[in-house]
PDB file of C-alpha atoms in Angstrom:
ATOM      1  CA  MET A   1      -0.599  -0.436   0.022  1.00  0.00           C
ATOM      2  CA  GLN A   2       1.050   3.248  -1.352  1.00  0.00           C
ATOM      3  CA  ASN A   3       2.040   6.248   1.198  1.00  0.00           C
ATOM      4  CA  PHE A   4       3.613   8.534  -0.385  1.00  0.00           C
ATOM      5  CA  ARG A   5       3.790  11.863   1.488  1.00  0.00           C
ATOM      6  CA  LYS A   6       4.705  15.023   0.211  1.00  0.00           C
ATOM      7  CA  VAL A   7       7.559  17.719   1.483  1.00  0.00           C
ATOM      8  CA  THR A   8       8.566  19.508  -1.325  1.00  0.00           C
ATOM      9  CA  ASP A   9       7.750  19.730  -5.149  1.00  0.00           C
ATOM     10  CA  ASN A  10      10.441  17.554  -5.696  1.00  0.00           C
ATOM     11  CA  PHE A  11      10.318  15.656  -2.018  1.00  0.00           C
ATOM     12  CA  TYR A  12       8.678  12.537  -0.712  1.00  0.00           C
ATOM     13  CA  VAL A  13       8.818  10.537   2.414  1.00  0.00           C
ATOM     14  CA  ALA A  14       7.310   7.011   2.806  1.00  0.00           C
ATOM     15  CA  PRO A  15       7.115   4.599   5.177  1.00  0.00           C
ATOM     16  CA  GLN A  16       8.988   1.114   3.831  1.00  0.00           C
ATOM     17  CA  LEU A  17       8.421   0.234   0.307  1.00  0.00           C
ATOM     18  CA  THR A  18       8.196  -3.021  -1.317  1.00  0.00           C
ATOM     19  CA  ALA A  19       8.749  -3.924  -4.984  1.00  0.00           C
ATOM     20  CA  ASP A  20       4.984  -3.555  -5.980  1.00  0.00           C
ATOM     21  CA  ASP A  21       5.355   0.310  -4.092  1.00  0.00           C
ATOM     22  CA  MET A  22       8.479   1.341  -6.364  1.00  0.00           C
ATOM     23  CA  HIS A  23       6.548  -0.325  -9.892  1.00  0.00           C
ATOM     24  CA  VAL A  24       3.786   2.579  -8.641  1.00  0.00           C
ATOM     25  CA  ALA A  25       6.057   5.063  -7.488  1.00  0.00           C
ATOM     26  CA  GLN A  26       8.021   4.950 -11.184  1.00  0.00           C
ATOM     27  CA  GLU A  27       4.465   5.156 -12.430  1.00  0.00           C
ATOM     28  CA  GLU A  28       4.088   8.365 -10.678  1.00  0.00           C
ATOM     29  CA  GLY A  29       6.637  10.284 -12.004  1.00  0.00           C
ATOM     30  CA  PHE A  30       9.099   9.697  -9.222  1.00  0.00           C
ATOM     31  CA  GLU A  31      12.914   9.656 -10.561  1.00  0.00           C
ATOM     32  CA  ALA A  32      14.815   8.373  -7.931  1.00  0.00           C
ATOM     33  CA  PHE A  33      14.646   6.666  -4.608  1.00  0.00           C
ATOM     34  CA  ILE A  34      16.485   7.075  -1.458  1.00  0.00           C
ATOM     35  CA  MET A  35      16.042   3.604   1.275  1.00  0.00           C
ATOM     36  CA  ASN A  36      17.020   5.176   5.308  1.00  0.00           C
ATOM     37  CA  ARG A  37      16.737   1.808   6.653  1.00  0.00           C
ATOM     38  CA  PRO A  38      19.729  -0.817   7.053  1.00  0.00           C
ATOM     39  CA  ASP A  39      18.759  -4.090   5.252  1.00  0.00           C
ATOM     40  CA  ARG A  40      17.584  -6.629   7.421  1.00  0.00           C
ATOM     41  CA  GLU A  41      16.343  -4.354  10.730  1.00  0.00           C
ATOM     42  CA  THR A  42      13.666  -6.412  10.825  1.00  0.00           C
ATOM     43  CA  PRO A  43      12.411  -9.376   9.232  1.00  0.00           C
ATOM     44  CA  ASP A  44       9.244  -8.082   7.553  1.00  0.00           C
ATOM     45  CA  GLN A  45      11.732  -6.305   5.582  1.00  0.00           C
ATOM     46  CA  PRO A  46      12.283  -6.453   1.702  1.00  0.00           C
ATOM     47  CA  PRO A  47      16.047  -7.690   0.640  1.00  0.00           C
ATOM     48  CA  THR A  48      17.161  -3.882  -0.040  1.00  0.00           C
ATOM     49  CA  GLN A  49      19.388  -5.838  -2.803  1.00  0.00           C
ATOM     50  CA  ASP A  50      15.215  -6.537  -4.323  1.00  0.00           C
ATOM     51  CA  LEU A  51      14.226  -2.811  -4.419  1.00  0.00           C
ATOM     52  CA  VAL A  52      17.881  -1.999  -5.649  1.00  0.00           C
ATOM     53  CA  SER A  53      16.870  -4.565  -8.504  1.00  0.00           C
ATOM     54  CA  VAL A  54      13.558  -2.655  -9.265  1.00  0.00           C
ATOM     55  CA  ALA A  55      15.602   0.483  -9.445  1.00  0.00           C
ATOM     56  CA  GLU A  56      17.981  -0.604 -11.987  1.00  0.00           C
ATOM     57  CA  GLU A  57      14.907  -1.819 -14.366  1.00  0.00           C
ATOM     58  CA  TYR A  58      13.854   1.604 -14.476  1.00  0.00           C
ATOM     59  CA  GLY A  59      17.063   3.211 -14.620  1.00  0.00           C
ATOM     60  CA  LEU A  60      16.727   4.962 -11.425  1.00  0.00           C
ATOM     61  CA  PRO A  61      19.013   6.260  -8.904  1.00  0.00           C
ATOM     62  CA  PHE A  62      18.499   4.488  -5.687  1.00  0.00           C
ATOM     63  CA  LEU A  63      20.370   5.420  -3.109  1.00  0.00           C
ATOM     64  CA  LEU A  64      21.649   3.956   0.659  1.00  0.00           C
ATOM     65  CA  ILE A  65      21.899   6.352   3.453  1.00  0.00           C
ATOM     66  CA  PRO A  66      20.732   3.683   6.468  1.00  0.00           C
ATOM     67  CA  ILE A  67      20.450   5.390   9.775  1.00  0.00           C
ATOM     68  CA  THR A  68      19.316   3.598  13.005  1.00  0.00           C
ATOM     69  CA  ALA A  69      19.618   7.051  15.684  1.00  0.00           C
ATOM     70  CA  PRO A  70      19.810  10.588  15.486  1.00  0.00           C
ATOM     71  CA  PRO A  71      21.453  11.614  12.250  1.00  0.00           C
ATOM     72  CA  SER A  72      25.263  12.192  12.620  1.00  0.00           C
ATOM     73  CA  LEU A  73      27.028  14.621  10.598  1.00  0.00           C
ATOM     74  CA  GLN A  74      28.031  12.055   7.836  1.00  0.00           C
ATOM     75  CA  ASP A  75      24.209  10.683   7.376  1.00  0.00           C
ATOM     76  CA  ILE A  76      23.482  14.957   7.242  1.00  0.00           C
ATOM     77  CA  ALA A  77      26.304  15.535   4.385  1.00  0.00           C
ATOM     78  CA  ALA A  78      25.468  12.775   2.728  1.00  0.00           C
ATOM     79  CA  THR A  79      21.819  13.768   2.219  1.00  0.00           C
ATOM     80  CA  GLN A  80      22.997  17.347   1.374  1.00  0.00           C
ATOM     81  CA  GLN A  81      24.911  15.581  -1.649  1.00  0.00           C
ATOM     82  CA  ALA A  82      22.271  12.644  -2.891  1.00  0.00           C
ATOM     83  CA  ILE A  83      19.923  15.868  -2.775  1.00  0.00           C
ATOM     84  CA  SER A  84      22.046  18.523  -5.055  1.00  0.00           C
ATOM     85  CA  ASP A  85      23.091  15.324  -6.987  1.00  0.00           C
ATOM     86  CA  LEU A  86      18.860  14.440  -7.402  1.00  0.00           C
ATOM     87  CA  SER A  87      18.216  18.586  -8.122  1.00  0.00           C
ATOM     88  CA  GLY A  88      15.435  18.590 -10.366  1.00  0.00           C
ATOM     89  CA  LYS A  89      14.170  14.970  -9.632  1.00  0.00           C
ATOM     90  CA  LYS A  90      11.090  13.842  -8.022  1.00  0.00           C
ATOM     91  CA  VAL A  91      12.931  11.928  -4.926  1.00  0.00           C
ATOM     92  CA  LEU A  92      11.276   9.162  -2.469  1.00  0.00           C
ATOM     93  CA  ALA A  93      12.801   8.580   0.068  1.00  0.00           C
ATOM     94  CA  PHE A  94      11.485   5.897   3.045  1.00  0.00           C
ATOM     95  CA  CYS A  95      12.173   4.062   5.530  1.00  0.00           C
ATOM     96  CA  ARG A  96       9.921   2.057   8.324  1.00  0.00           C
ATOM     97  CA  SER A  97       7.667   4.985   8.999  1.00  0.00           C
ATOM     98  CA  GLY A  98       9.568   7.826   6.614  1.00  0.00           C
ATOM     99  CA  THR A  99      10.315   9.761  10.548  1.00  0.00           C
ATOM    100  CA  ARG A 100      13.835   9.132   9.934  1.00  0.00           C
ATOM    101  CA  SER A 101      13.724   9.997   5.738  1.00  0.00           C
ATOM    102  CA  VAL A 102      11.828  13.218   6.774  1.00  0.00           C
ATOM    103  CA  THR A 103      14.185  13.799   9.316  1.00  0.00           C
ATOM    104  CA  LEU A 104      17.548  13.204   7.455  1.00  0.00           C
ATOM    105  CA  TRP A 105      15.810  15.407   5.081  1.00  0.00           C
ATOM    106  CA  ALA A 106      14.991  17.819   7.791  1.00  0.00           C
ATOM    107  CA  TYR A 107      18.643  17.997   9.035  1.00  0.00           C
ATOM    108  CA  ALA A 108      20.379  18.472   5.836  1.00  0.00           C
ATOM    109  CA  MET A 109      18.101  21.587   4.631  1.00  0.00           C
ATOM    110  CA  ALA A 110      18.878  23.043   8.122  1.00  0.00           C
ATOM    111  CA  ALA A 111      22.746  22.602   7.720  1.00  0.00           C
ATOM    112  CA  GLY A 112      22.940  23.702   4.212  1.00  0.00           C
ATOM    113  CA  LYS A 113      20.594  26.913   5.229  1.00  0.00           C
ATOM    114  CA  THR A 114      18.317  25.841   2.114  1.00  0.00           C
ATOM    115  CA  GLU A 115      15.014  26.864   4.228  1.00  0.00           C
ATOM    116  CA  ASP A 116      14.418  28.429   7.682  1.00  0.00           C
ATOM    117  CA  VAL A 117      14.013  26.046  10.582  1.00  0.00           C
ATOM    118  CA  ALA A 118      10.043  27.014  10.665  1.00  0.00           C
ATOM    119  CA  THR A 119       9.769  26.393   7.180  1.00  0.00           C
ATOM    120  CA  ILE A 120      11.412  23.136   7.598  1.00  0.00           C
ATOM    121  CA  LEU A 121       9.303  22.382  10.029  1.00  0.00           C
ATOM    122  CA  ASN A 122       6.410  22.893   8.475  1.00  0.00           C
ATOM    123  CA  HIS A 123       6.387  20.926   5.581  1.00  0.00           C
ATOM    124  CA  ALA A 124       7.731  18.070   7.723  1.00  0.00           C
ATOM    125  CA  ARG A 125       4.187  19.021   9.352  1.00  0.00           C
ATOM    126  CA  ASP A 126       2.470  18.999   6.454  1.00  0.00           C
ATOM    127  CA  ALA A 127       3.574  15.361   5.667  1.00  0.00           C
ATOM    128  CA  GLY A 128       1.986  13.967   8.438  1.00  0.00           C
ATOM    129  CA  TYR A 129       5.446  14.535  10.470  1.00  0.00           C
ATOM    130  CA  ASP A 130       6.126  16.391  14.556  1.00  0.00           C
ATOM    131  CA  LEU A 131       9.539  17.080  14.169  1.00  0.00           C
ATOM    132  CA  THR A 132       9.413  19.967  17.238  1.00  0.00           C
ATOM    133  CA  PRO A 133      11.416  18.247  19.226  1.00  0.00           C
ATOM    134  CA  HIS A 134      14.400  18.613  17.029  1.00  0.00           C
ATOM    135  CA  ARG A 135      14.046  22.573  16.293  1.00  0.00           C
ATOM    136  CA  PRO A 136      17.022  22.939  18.754  1.00  0.00           C
ATOM    137  CA  GLN A 137      19.106  21.221  17.064  1.00  0.00           C
ATOM    138  CA  LEU A 138      18.117  21.932  13.633  1.00  0.00           C
ATOM    139  CA  GLU A 139      18.330  25.872  14.614  1.00  0.00           C
ATOM    140  CA  ALA A 140      21.874  24.861  15.483  1.00  0.00           C
ATOM    141  CA  LEU A 141      22.696  23.552  12.713  1.00  0.00           C
ATOM    142  CA  TYR A 142      21.428  26.635  10.692  1.00  0.00           C
ATOM    143  CA  ASP A 143      23.558  28.492  12.907  1.00  0.00           C
ATOM    144  CA  GLN A 144      26.571  27.065  11.723  1.00  0.00           C
TER     145      GLN A 144
END
């Protein structure tokens, strides 16, 4: 079942994707995938290679930036680079619930001063995620 949540015009997040979800995403115009979940995090998770194979079938980028805790500076930098490399493409990032994906996006936006923190939090809220507990860390990143 698809649950693609719009964060910005080109960046969406979703709970765990299946191969079928990826086919639907491609049909809906998504041009790249970012997986923010470690492979085999839970037994019910599809094998990462199966998802990579679907992306390859369509010739679409599939980036792995797995996180298990609050984002590290390395995770944030990798996400900034991915967003830059995929600029102009409709991107779907996913993890177990979508929360890690939107959180990592928010940290990347704050670190890059792409948008102010209030706007970042509003985008996340509009997608159905409350990131207000992250406000202090986002503001610290933005102010660096």
